[in-house]
mmCIF file of C-alpha atoms in Angstrom:
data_model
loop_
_atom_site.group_PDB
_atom_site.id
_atom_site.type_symbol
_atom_site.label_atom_id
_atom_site.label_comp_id
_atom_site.label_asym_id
_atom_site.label_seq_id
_atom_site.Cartn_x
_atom_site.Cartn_y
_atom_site.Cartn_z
ATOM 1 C CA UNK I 787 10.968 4.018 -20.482
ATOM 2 C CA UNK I 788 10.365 1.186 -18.207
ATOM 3 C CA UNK I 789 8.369 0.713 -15.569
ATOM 4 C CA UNK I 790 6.527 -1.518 -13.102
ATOM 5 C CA UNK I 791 2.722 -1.702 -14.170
ATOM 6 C CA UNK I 792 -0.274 -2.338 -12.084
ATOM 7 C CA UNK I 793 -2.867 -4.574 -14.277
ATOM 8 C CA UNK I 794 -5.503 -6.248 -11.381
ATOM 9 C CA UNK I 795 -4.904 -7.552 -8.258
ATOM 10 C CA UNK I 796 -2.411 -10.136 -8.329
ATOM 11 C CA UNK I 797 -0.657 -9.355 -11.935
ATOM 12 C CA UNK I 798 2.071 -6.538 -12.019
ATOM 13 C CA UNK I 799 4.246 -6.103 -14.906
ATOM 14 C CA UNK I 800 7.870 -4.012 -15.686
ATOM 15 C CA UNK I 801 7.005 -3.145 -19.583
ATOM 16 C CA UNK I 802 7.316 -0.211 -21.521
ATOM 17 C CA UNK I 803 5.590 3.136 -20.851
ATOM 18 C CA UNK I 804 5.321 6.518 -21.987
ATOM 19 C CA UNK I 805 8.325 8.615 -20.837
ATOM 20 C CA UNK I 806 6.875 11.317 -17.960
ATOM 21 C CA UNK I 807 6.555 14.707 -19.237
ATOM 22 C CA UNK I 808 6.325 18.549 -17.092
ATOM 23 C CA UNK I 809 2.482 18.550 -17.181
ATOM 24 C CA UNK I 810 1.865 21.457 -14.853
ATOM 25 C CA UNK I 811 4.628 24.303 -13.826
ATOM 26 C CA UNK I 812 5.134 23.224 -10.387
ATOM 27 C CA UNK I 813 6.652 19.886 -12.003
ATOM 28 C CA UNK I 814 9.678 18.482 -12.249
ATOM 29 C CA UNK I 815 10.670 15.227 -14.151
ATOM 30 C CA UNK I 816 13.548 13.310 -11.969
ATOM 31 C CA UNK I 817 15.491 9.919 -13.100
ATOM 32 C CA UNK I 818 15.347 7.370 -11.040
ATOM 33 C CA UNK I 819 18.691 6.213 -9.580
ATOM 34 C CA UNK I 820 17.140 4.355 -5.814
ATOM 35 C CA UNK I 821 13.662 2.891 -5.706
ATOM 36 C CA UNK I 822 12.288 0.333 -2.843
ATOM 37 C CA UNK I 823 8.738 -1.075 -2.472
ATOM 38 C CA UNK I 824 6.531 -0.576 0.627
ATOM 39 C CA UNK I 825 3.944 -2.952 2.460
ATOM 40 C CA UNK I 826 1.047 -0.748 0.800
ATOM 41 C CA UNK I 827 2.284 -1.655 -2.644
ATOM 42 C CA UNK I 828 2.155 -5.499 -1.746
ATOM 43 C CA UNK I 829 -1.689 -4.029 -0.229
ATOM 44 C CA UNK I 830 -2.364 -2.321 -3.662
ATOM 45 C CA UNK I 831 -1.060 -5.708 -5.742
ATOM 46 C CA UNK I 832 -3.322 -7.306 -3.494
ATOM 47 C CA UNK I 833 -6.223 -5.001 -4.369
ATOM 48 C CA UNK I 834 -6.738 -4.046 -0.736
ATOM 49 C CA UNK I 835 -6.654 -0.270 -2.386
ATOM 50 C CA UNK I 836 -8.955 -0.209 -5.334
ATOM 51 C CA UNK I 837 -8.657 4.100 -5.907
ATOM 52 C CA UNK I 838 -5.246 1.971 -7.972
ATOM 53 C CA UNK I 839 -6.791 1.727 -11.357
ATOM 54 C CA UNK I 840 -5.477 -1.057 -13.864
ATOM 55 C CA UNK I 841 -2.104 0.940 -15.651
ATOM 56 C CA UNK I 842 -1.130 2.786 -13.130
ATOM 57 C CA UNK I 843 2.595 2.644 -12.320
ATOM 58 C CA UNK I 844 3.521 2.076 -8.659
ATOM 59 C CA UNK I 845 5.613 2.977 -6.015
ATOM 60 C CA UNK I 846 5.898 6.484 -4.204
ATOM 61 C CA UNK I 847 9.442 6.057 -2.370
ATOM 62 C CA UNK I 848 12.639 7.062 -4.720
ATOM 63 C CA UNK I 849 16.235 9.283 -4.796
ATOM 64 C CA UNK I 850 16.768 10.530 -8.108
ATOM 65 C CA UNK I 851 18.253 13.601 -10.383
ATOM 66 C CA UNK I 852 16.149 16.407 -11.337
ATOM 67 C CA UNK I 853 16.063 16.507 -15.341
ATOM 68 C CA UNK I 854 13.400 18.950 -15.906
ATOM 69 C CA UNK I 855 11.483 21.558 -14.194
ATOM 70 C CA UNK I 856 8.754 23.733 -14.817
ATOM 71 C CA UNK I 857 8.690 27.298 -14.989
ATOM 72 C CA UNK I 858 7.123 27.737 -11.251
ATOM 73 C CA UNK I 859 10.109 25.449 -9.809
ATOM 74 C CA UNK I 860 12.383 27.625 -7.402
ATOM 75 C CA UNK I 861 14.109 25.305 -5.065
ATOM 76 C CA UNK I 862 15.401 22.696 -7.612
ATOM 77 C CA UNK I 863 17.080 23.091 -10.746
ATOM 78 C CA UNK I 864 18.499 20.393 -13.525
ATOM 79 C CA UNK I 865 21.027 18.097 -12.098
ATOM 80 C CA UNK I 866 20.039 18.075 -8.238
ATOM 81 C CA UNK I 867 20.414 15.007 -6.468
ATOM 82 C CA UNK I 868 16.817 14.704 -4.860
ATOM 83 C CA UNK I 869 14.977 12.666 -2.177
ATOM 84 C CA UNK I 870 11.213 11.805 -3.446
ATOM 85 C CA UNK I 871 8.525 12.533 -0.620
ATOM 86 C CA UNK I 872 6.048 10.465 -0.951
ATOM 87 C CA UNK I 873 3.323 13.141 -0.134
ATOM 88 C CA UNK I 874 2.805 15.719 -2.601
ATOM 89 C CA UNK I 875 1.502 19.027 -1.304
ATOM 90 C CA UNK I 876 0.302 21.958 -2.940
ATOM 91 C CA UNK I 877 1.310 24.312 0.002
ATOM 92 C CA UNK I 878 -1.862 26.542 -0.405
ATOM 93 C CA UNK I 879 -5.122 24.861 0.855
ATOM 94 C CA UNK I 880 -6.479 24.470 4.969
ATOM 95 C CA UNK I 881 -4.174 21.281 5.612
ATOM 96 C CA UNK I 882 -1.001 22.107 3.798
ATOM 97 C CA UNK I 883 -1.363 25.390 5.490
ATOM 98 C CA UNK I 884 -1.157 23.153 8.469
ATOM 99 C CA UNK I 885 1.721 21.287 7.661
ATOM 100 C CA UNK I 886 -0.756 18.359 7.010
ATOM 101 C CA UNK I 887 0.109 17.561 4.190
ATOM 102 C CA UNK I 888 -0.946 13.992 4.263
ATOM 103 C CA UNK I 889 -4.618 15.112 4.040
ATOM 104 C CA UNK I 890 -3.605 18.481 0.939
ATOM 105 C CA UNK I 891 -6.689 18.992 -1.118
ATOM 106 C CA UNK I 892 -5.012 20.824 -3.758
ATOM 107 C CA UNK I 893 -3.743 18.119 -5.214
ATOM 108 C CA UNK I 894 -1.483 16.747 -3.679
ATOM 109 C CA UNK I 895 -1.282 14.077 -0.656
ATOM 110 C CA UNK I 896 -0.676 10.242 -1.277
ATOM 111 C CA UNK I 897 -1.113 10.728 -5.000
ATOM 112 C CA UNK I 898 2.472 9.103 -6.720
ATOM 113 C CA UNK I 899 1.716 5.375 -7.386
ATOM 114 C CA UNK I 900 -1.748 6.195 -6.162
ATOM 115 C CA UNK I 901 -3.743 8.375 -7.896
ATOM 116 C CA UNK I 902 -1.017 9.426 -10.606
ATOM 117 C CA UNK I 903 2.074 7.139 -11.676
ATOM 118 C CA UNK I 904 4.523 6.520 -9.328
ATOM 119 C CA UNK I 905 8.483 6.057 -8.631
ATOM 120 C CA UNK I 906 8.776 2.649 -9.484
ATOM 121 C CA UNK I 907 10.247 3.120 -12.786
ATOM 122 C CA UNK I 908 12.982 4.989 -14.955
ATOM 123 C CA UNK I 909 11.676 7.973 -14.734
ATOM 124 C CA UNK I 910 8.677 10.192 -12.505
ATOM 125 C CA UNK I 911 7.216 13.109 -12.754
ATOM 126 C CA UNK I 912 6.858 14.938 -9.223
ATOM 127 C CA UNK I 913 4.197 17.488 -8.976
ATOM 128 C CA UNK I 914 4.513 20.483 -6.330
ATOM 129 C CA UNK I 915 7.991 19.989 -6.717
ATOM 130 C CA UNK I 916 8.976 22.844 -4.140
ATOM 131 C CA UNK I 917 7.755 21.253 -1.189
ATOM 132 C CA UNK I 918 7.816 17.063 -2.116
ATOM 133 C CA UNK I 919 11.419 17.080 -3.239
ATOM 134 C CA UNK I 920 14.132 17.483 -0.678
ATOM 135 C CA UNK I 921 17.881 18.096 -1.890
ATOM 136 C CA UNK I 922 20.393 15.637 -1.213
ATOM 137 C CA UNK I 923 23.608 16.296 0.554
ATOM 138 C CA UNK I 924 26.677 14.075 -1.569
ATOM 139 C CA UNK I 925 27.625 12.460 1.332
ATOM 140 C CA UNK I 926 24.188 10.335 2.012
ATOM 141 C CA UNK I 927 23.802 7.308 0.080
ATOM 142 C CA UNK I 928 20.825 6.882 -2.167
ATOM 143 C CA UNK I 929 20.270 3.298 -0.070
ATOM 144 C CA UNK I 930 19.798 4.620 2.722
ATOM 145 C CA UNK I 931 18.195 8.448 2.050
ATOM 146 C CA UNK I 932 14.940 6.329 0.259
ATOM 147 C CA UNK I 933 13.968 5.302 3.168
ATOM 148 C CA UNK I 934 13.295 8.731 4.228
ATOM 149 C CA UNK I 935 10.886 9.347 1.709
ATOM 150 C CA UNK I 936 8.194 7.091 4.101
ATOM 151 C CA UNK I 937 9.066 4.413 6.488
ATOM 152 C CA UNK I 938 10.937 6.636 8.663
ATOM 153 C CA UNK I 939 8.632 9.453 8.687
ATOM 154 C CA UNK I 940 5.705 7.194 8.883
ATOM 155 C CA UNK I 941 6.952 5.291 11.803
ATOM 156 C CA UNK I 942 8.129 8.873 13.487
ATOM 157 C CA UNK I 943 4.714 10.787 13.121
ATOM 158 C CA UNK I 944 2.336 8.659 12.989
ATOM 159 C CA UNK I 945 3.392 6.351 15.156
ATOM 160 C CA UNK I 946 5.851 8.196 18.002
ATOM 161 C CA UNK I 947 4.576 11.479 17.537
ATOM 162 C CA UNK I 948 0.673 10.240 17.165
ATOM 163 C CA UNK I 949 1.657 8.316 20.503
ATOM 164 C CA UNK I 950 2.718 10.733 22.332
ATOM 165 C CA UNK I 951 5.883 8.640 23.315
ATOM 166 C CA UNK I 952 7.664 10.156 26.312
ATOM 167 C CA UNK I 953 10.841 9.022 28.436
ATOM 168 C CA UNK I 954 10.049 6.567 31.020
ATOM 169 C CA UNK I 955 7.258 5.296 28.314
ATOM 170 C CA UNK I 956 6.848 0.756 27.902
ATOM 171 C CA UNK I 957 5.955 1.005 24.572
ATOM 172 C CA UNK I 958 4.818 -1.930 22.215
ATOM 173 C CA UNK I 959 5.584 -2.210 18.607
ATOM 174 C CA UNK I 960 3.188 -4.823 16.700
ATOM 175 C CA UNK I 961 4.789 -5.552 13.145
ATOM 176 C CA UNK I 962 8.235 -5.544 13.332
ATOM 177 C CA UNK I 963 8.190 -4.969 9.561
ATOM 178 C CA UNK I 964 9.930 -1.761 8.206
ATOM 179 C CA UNK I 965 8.010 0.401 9.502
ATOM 180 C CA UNK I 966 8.114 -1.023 12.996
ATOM 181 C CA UNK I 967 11.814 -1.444 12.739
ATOM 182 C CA UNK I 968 11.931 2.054 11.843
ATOM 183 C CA UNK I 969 9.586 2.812 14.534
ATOM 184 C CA UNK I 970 12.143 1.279 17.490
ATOM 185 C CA UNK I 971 14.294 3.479 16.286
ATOM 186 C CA UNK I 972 12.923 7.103 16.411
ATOM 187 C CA UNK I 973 10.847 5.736 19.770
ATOM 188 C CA UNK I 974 14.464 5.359 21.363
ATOM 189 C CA UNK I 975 14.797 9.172 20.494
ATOM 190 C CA UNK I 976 12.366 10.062 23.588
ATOM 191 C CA UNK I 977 14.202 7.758 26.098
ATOM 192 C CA UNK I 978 11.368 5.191 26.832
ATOM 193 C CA UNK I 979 12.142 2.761 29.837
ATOM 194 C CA UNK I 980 11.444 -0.360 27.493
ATOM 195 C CA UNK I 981 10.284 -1.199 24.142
ATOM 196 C CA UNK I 982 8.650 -4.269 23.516
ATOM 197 C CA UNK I 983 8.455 -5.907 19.874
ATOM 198 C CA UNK I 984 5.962 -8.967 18.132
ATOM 199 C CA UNK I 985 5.775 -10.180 15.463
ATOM 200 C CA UNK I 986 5.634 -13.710 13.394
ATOM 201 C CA UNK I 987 8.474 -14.051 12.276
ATOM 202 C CA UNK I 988 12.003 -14.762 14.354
ATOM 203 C CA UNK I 989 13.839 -13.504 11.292
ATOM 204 C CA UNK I 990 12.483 -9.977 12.157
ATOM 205 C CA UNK I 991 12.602 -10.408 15.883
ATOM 206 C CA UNK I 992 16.558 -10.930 15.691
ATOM 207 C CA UNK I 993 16.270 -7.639 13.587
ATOM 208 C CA UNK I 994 14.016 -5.783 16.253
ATOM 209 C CA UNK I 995 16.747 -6.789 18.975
ATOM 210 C CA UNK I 996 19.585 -5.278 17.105
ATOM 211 C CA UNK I 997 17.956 -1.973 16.798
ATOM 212 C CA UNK I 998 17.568 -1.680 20.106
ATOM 213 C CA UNK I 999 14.112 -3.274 21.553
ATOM 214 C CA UNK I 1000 14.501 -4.712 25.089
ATOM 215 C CA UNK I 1001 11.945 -7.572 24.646
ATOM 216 C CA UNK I 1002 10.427 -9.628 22.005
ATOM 217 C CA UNK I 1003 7.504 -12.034 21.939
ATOM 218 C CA UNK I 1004 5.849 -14.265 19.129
ATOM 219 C CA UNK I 1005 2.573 -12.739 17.923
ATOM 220 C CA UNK I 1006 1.533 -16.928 18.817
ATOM 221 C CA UNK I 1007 3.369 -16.942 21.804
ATOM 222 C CA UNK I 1008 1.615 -15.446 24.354
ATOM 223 C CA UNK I 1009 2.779 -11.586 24.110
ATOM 224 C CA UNK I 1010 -0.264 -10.163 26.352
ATOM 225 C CA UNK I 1011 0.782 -11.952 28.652
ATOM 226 C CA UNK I 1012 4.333 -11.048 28.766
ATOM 227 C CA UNK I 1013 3.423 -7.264 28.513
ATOM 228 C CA UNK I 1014 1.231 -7.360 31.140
ATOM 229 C CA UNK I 1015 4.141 -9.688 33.363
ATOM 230 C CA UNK I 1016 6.548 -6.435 32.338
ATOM 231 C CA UNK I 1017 3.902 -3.867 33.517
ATOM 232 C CA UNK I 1018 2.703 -5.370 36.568
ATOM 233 C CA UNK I 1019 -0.971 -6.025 35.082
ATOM 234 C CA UNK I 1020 -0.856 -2.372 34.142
ATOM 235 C CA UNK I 1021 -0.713 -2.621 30.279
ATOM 236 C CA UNK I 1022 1.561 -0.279 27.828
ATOM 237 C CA UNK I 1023 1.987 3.341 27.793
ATOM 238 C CA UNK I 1024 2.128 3.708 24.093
ATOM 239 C CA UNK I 1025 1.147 0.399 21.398
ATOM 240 C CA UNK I 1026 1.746 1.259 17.968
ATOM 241 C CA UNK I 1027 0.244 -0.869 14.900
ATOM 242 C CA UNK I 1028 2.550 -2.041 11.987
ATOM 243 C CA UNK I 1029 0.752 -4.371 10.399
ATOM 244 C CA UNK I 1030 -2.458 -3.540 9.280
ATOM 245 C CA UNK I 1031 -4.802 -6.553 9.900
ATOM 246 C CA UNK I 1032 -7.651 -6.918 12.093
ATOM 247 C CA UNK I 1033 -5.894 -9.072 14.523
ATOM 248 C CA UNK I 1034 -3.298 -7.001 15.043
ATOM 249 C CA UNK I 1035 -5.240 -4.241 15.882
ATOM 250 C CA UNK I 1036 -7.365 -5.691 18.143
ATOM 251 C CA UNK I 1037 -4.131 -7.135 20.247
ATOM 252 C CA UNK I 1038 -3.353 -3.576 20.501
ATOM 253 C CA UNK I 1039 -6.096 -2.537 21.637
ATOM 254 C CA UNK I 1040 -6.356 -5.130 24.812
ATOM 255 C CA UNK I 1041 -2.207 -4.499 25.728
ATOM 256 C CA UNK I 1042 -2.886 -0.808 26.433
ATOM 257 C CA UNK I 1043 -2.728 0.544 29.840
ATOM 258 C CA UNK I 1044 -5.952 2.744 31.148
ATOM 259 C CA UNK I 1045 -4.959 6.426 29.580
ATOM 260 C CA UNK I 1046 -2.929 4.548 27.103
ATOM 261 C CA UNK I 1047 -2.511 5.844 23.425
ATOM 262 C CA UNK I 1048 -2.587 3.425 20.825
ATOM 263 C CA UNK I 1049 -0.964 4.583 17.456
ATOM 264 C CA UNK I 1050 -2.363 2.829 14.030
ATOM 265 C CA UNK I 1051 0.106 2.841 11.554
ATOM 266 C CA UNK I 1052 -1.282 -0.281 9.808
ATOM 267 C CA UNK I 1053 -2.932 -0.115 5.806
ATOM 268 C CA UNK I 1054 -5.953 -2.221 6.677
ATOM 269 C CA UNK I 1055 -7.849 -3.709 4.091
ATOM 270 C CA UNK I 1056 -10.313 -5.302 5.823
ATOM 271 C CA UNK I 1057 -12.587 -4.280 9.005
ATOM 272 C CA UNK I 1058 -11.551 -4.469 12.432
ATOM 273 C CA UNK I 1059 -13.927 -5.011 15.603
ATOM 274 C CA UNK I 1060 -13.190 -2.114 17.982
ATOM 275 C CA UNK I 1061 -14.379 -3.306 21.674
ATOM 276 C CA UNK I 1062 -15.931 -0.531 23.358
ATOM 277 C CA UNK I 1063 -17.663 -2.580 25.538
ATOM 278 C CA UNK I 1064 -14.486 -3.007 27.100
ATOM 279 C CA UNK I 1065 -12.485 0.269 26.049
ATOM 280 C CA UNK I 1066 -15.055 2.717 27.134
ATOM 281 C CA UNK I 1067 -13.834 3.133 30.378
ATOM 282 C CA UNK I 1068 -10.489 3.291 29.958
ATOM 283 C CA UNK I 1069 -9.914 6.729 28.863
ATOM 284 C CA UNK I 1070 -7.771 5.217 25.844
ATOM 285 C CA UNK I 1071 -6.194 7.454 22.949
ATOM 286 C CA UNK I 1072 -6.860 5.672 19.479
ATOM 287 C CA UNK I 1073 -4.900 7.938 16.615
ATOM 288 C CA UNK I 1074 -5.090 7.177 12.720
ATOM 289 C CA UNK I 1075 -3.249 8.751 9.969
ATOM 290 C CA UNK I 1076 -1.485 9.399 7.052
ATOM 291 C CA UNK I 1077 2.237 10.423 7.162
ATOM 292 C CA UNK I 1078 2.564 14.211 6.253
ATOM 293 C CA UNK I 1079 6.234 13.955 5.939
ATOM 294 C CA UNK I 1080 6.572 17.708 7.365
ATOM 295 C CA UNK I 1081 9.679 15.510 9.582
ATOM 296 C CA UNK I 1082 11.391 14.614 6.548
ATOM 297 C CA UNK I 1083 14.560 17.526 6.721
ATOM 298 C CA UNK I 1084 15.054 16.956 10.249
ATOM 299 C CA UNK I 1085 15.112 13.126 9.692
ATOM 300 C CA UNK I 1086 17.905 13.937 7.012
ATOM 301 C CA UNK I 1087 20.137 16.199 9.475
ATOM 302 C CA UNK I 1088 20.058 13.486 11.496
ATOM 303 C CA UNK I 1089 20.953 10.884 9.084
ATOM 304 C CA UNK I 1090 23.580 13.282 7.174
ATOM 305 C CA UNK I 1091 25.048 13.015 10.660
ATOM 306 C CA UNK I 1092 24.883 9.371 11.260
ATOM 307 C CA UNK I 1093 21.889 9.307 13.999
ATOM 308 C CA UNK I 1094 19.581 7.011 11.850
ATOM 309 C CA UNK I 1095 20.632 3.540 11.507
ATOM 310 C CA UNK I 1096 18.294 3.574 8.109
ATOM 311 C CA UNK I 1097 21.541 0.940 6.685
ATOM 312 C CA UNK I 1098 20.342 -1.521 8.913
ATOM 313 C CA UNK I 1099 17.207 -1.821 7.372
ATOM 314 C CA UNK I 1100 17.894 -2.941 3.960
ATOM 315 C CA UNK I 1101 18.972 -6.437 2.911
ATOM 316 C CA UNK I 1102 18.373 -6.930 -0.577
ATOM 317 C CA UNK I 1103 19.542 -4.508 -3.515
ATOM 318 C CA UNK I 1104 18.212 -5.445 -7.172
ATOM 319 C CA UNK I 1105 19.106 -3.834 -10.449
ATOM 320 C CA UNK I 1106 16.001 -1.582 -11.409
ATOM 321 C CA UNK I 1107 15.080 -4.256 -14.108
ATOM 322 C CA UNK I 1108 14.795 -6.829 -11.560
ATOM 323 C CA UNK I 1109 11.616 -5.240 -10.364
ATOM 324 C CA UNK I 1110 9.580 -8.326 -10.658
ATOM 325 C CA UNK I 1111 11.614 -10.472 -8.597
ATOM 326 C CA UNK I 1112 12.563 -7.933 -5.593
ATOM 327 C CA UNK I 1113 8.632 -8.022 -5.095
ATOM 328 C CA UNK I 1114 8.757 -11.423 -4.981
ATOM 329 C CA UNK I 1115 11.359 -11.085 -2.298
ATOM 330 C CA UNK I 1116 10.108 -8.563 -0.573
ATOM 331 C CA UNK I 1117 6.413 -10.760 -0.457
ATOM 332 C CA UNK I 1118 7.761 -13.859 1.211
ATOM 333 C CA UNK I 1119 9.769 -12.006 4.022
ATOM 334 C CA UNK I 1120 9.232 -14.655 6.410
ATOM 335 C CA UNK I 1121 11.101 -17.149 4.109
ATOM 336 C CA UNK I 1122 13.664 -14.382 2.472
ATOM 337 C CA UNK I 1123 14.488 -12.412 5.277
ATOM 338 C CA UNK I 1124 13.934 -8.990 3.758
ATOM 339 C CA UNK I 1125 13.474 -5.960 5.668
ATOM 340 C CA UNK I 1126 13.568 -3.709 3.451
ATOM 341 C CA UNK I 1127 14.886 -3.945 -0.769
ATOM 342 C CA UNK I 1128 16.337 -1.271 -2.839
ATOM 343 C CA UNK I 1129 16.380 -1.223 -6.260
ATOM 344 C CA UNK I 1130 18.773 0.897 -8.766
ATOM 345 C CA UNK I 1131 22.708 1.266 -9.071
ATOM 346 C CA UNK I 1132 24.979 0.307 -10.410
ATOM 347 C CA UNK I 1133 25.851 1.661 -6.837
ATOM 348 C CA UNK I 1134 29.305 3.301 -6.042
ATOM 349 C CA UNK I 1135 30.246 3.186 -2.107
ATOM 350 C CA UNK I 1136 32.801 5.974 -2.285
ATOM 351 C CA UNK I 1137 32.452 9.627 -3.375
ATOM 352 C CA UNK I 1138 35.007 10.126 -6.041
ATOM 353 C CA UNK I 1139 37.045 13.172 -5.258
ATOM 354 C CA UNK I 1140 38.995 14.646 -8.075
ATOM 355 C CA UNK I 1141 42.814 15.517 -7.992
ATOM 356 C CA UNK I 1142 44.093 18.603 -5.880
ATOM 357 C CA UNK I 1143 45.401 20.065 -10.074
ATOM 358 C CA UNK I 1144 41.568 19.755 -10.939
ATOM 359 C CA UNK I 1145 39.579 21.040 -7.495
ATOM 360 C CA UNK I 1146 41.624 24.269 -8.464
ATOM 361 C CA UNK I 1147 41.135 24.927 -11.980
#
């Protein structure tokens, strides 16, 4: 098969591989039909994440069919449409016990495109297939159900939920990337009084304003200064972190109101100061974390039944053989305007339903 190829930082090839295989029973072996690329792969080509090894196929984000299973597989069978977590858990140690499945030591965790290969490609196999695939209803398109396997869940629990976001809330999104586009969006669940957006580029600022954020500010144009204007010198309830540089984090950090949580979201690959000489009194929540995707079916009720702008999000679809140049893309987003690619398809945009005469046979 083919597949996109991690060979040091800064060289990535789509080549041929060995097809996937059921290794273990829990297994199952899924074609790819929807694949997109996240901000940590562009970290990982970077080589911001250096537990990638040289041949390791990325990505961790895909909707596929099930093609084979192994014998321990109960929830899935052969021909299931499927949504790809990307968190594997093993469902028996301490943190999968939990629900924490970010953190599973059995296993599982952040492994696909990680630690194992990953979705980017014709083929993956899943391991712990019971509780990392998710069926698919016919009705949700494979563009839009991918980006439940992170971005949404990312931004909702560890950034909303982490945050402890709350109706009357001014909350701050830093990055308005995918992540913090998708993190407007499940905010606005919990009724905040205003949700403030920065970021570099006016490309993504537009897009922030369409999804619902009340005000938007320049990450060079002043936008401490604004949010304390908006909060009366107070500072925000809630600042979440979409970016993942020190910078970023550190502006977060000095925009947060006394009691104020702020929510890392960020893949940093570098250190960042934190300032207690100036935090220590403030009684401020910092959270961390990995995404544990234990959201995931209630994201998809609610996208089944249209509460999830997730369409919004993506801008550029690619054949799955254009790998190579939907990173590209997806790189430069200041000069491209991406949000978010998908690659796969051909793609069909209507459900064919057969005749009355067949239904009935």
């Amino acid at each position: 098969m083919k597949a996109l190829v991690f060979h040091e930082p800064g060289r990535t090839s789509w080549q041929d591989v060995p097809d996937p295989a059921i290794k273990d029973a829990a297994d199952a072996v899924v074609r790819v039909e929807a694949v997109t690329i996240c901000g940590t792969d562009l970290h990982i080509v970077k080589g911001d994440v250096p537990e990638v090894t040289p041949g390791r196929v990325l990505g961790h984000e895909a909707v596929g069919t099930v093609v084979e299973i192994g014998g321990d597989v109960r929830t899935v069978r052969p021909g299931d449409r499927v949504l790809i977590s990307c968190i594997s858990a093993c469902g028996r140690c301490r943190f999968c016990r939990e629900g924490r499945y970010g953190q599973c030591r059995g296993g599982g965790g952040w492994v696909l495109g990680h630690t194992i290969d990953g979705t980017q490609a014709e083929y993956v196999r899943v391991p712990f297939a019971d509780l990392s695939v998710h069926p698919l209803p016919h009705a949700v398109d494979s563009r839009e159900a991918v980006l439940l396997a992170d971005i949404f869940p990312t931004s909702y629990e560890v950034g909303v939920l982490n945050g402890g976001v709350r109706p009357g809330d001014t909350v701050v999104v830093v990055g308005a990337g995918p992540i913090g586009l998708a993190a407007i969006t499940t905010a606005k669940l919990y009724s905040p009084f205003r949700i403030v957006v920065v970021d570099l580029a006016e490309s993504r600022l537009a897009a922030a304003r369409d999804l619902g954020a009340d005000a938007t500010a320049g990450a060079r144009e002043g936008p401490e200064q604004l949010v304390e204007d908006l909060t009366e010198g107070l500072g925000a309830d809630v600042v979440i972190e979409a970016v993942g540089v020190p910078e970023a984090f550190e502006m977060c950090t000095r925009m947060v109101r006394p009691g104020g949580r702020v929510a890392n979201i960020g893949v940093h690959g570098k250190p960042a100061v934190l300032h207690l000489e100036d935090l220590w009194i403030k009684d401020v929540t910092i959270t961390t974390g990995l995404v544990d995707t234990s959201s995931t079916p209630m994201l998809l009720r609610m996208l089944a039944a249209g509460r999830l702008p997730a369409a919004a999000l993506v801008t550029h679809a690619f054949e799955l053989d254009r790998m190579e140049e939907a990173y590209d893309v997806f790189s430069r987003a200041a000069d491209t305007g991406a949000l978010k690619v998908v690659l796969g398809g051909p793609w069909h945009d209507a459900v064919a339903v057969p005749p009355q005469e067949e239904r009935v046979r």
